Coordinates of C-alpha atoms in Angstrom, one line a residue:
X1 CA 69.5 101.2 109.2
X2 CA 71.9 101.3 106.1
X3 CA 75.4 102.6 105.6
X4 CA 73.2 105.2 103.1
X5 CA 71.7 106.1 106.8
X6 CA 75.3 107.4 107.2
X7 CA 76.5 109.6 104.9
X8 CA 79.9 110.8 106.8
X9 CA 80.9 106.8 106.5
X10 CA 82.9 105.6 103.7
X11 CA 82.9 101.5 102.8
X12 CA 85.1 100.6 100.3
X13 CA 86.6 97.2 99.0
X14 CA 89.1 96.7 96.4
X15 CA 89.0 94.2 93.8
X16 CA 91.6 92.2 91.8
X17 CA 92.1 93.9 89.1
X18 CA 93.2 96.7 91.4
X19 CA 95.9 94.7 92.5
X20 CA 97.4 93.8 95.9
X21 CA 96.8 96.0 99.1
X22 CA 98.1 93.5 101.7
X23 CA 101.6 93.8 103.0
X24 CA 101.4 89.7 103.3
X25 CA 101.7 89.0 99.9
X26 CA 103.0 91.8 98.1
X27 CA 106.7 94.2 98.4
X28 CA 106.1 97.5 100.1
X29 CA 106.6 100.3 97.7
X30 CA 104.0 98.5 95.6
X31 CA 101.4 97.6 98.0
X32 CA 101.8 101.8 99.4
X33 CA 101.3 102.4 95.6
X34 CA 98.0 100.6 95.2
X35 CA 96.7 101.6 98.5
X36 CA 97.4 105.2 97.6
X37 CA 96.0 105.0 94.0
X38 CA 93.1 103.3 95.8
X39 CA 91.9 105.6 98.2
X40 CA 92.7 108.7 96.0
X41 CA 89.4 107.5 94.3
X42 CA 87.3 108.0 97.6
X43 CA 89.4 111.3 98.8
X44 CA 91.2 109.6 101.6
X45 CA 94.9 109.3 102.5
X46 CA 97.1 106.4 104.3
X47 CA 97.7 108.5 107.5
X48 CA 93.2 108.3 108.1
X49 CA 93.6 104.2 107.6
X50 CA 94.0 102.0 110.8
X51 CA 93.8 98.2 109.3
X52 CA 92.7 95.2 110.7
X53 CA 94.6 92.1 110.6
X54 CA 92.6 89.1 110.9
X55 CA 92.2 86.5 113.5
X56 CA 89.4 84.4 112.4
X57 CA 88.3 84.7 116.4
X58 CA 85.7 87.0 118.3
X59 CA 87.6 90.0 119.4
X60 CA 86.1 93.6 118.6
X61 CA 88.6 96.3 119.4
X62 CA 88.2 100.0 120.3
X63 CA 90.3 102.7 118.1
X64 CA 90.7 106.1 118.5
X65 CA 92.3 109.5 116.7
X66 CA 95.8 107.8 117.9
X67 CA 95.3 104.7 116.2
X68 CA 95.0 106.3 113.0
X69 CA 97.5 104.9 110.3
X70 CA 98.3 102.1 112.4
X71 CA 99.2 99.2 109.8
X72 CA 98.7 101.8 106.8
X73 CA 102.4 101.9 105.9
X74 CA 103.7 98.5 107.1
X75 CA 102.1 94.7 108.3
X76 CA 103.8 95.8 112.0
X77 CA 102.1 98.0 112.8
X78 CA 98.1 96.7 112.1
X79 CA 96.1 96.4 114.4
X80 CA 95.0 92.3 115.5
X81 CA 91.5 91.3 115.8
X82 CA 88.1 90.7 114.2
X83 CA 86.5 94.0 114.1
X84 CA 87.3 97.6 115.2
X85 CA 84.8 99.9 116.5
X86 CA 85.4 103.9 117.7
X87 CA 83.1 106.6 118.9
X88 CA 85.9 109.4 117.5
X89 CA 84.8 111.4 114.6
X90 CA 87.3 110.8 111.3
X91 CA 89.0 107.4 112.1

């Protein structure tokens, strides 16, 4: 199987020149900015994000619909772990 296998499922990564999306290095308004510029690209909005703060450790967590924009607006509120899986549609 491939993510083409999948065609509801978007993968995206940003690059440099698209500057900062982390909340760890940059000021908020400008890290909501690139995020926003971003994802307009691929036709998806801040409040259908949860993000994934890394451990570096083993643990895979479950999300769901009430998860979504968890750590989308601010570092608080992401979600801490290695890998998120969900059997809901859209997140």
């Amino acid at each position: 199987m491939t993510f083409s296998d999948f065609s509801n499922i978007v993968f995206a990564s940003s690059t440099l020149d698209q500057d900062n999306m982390s909340f760890v290095f940059g000021k908020d308004r400008r890290v909501l900015n690139n995020r926003k510029k971003f994802l307009s690209g691929f036709g998806l909005e801040l409040n259908k994000l949860v993000i994934l703060n890394l451990k570096h450790e083993d643990q895979v967590l479950a999300v769901s619909n009430t998860d979504l924009c968890k750590g989308a607006r601010n570092l608080k509120g992401s979600i801490q772990g290695d890998g998120l899986i969900t059997s809901d549609k859209n997140v």
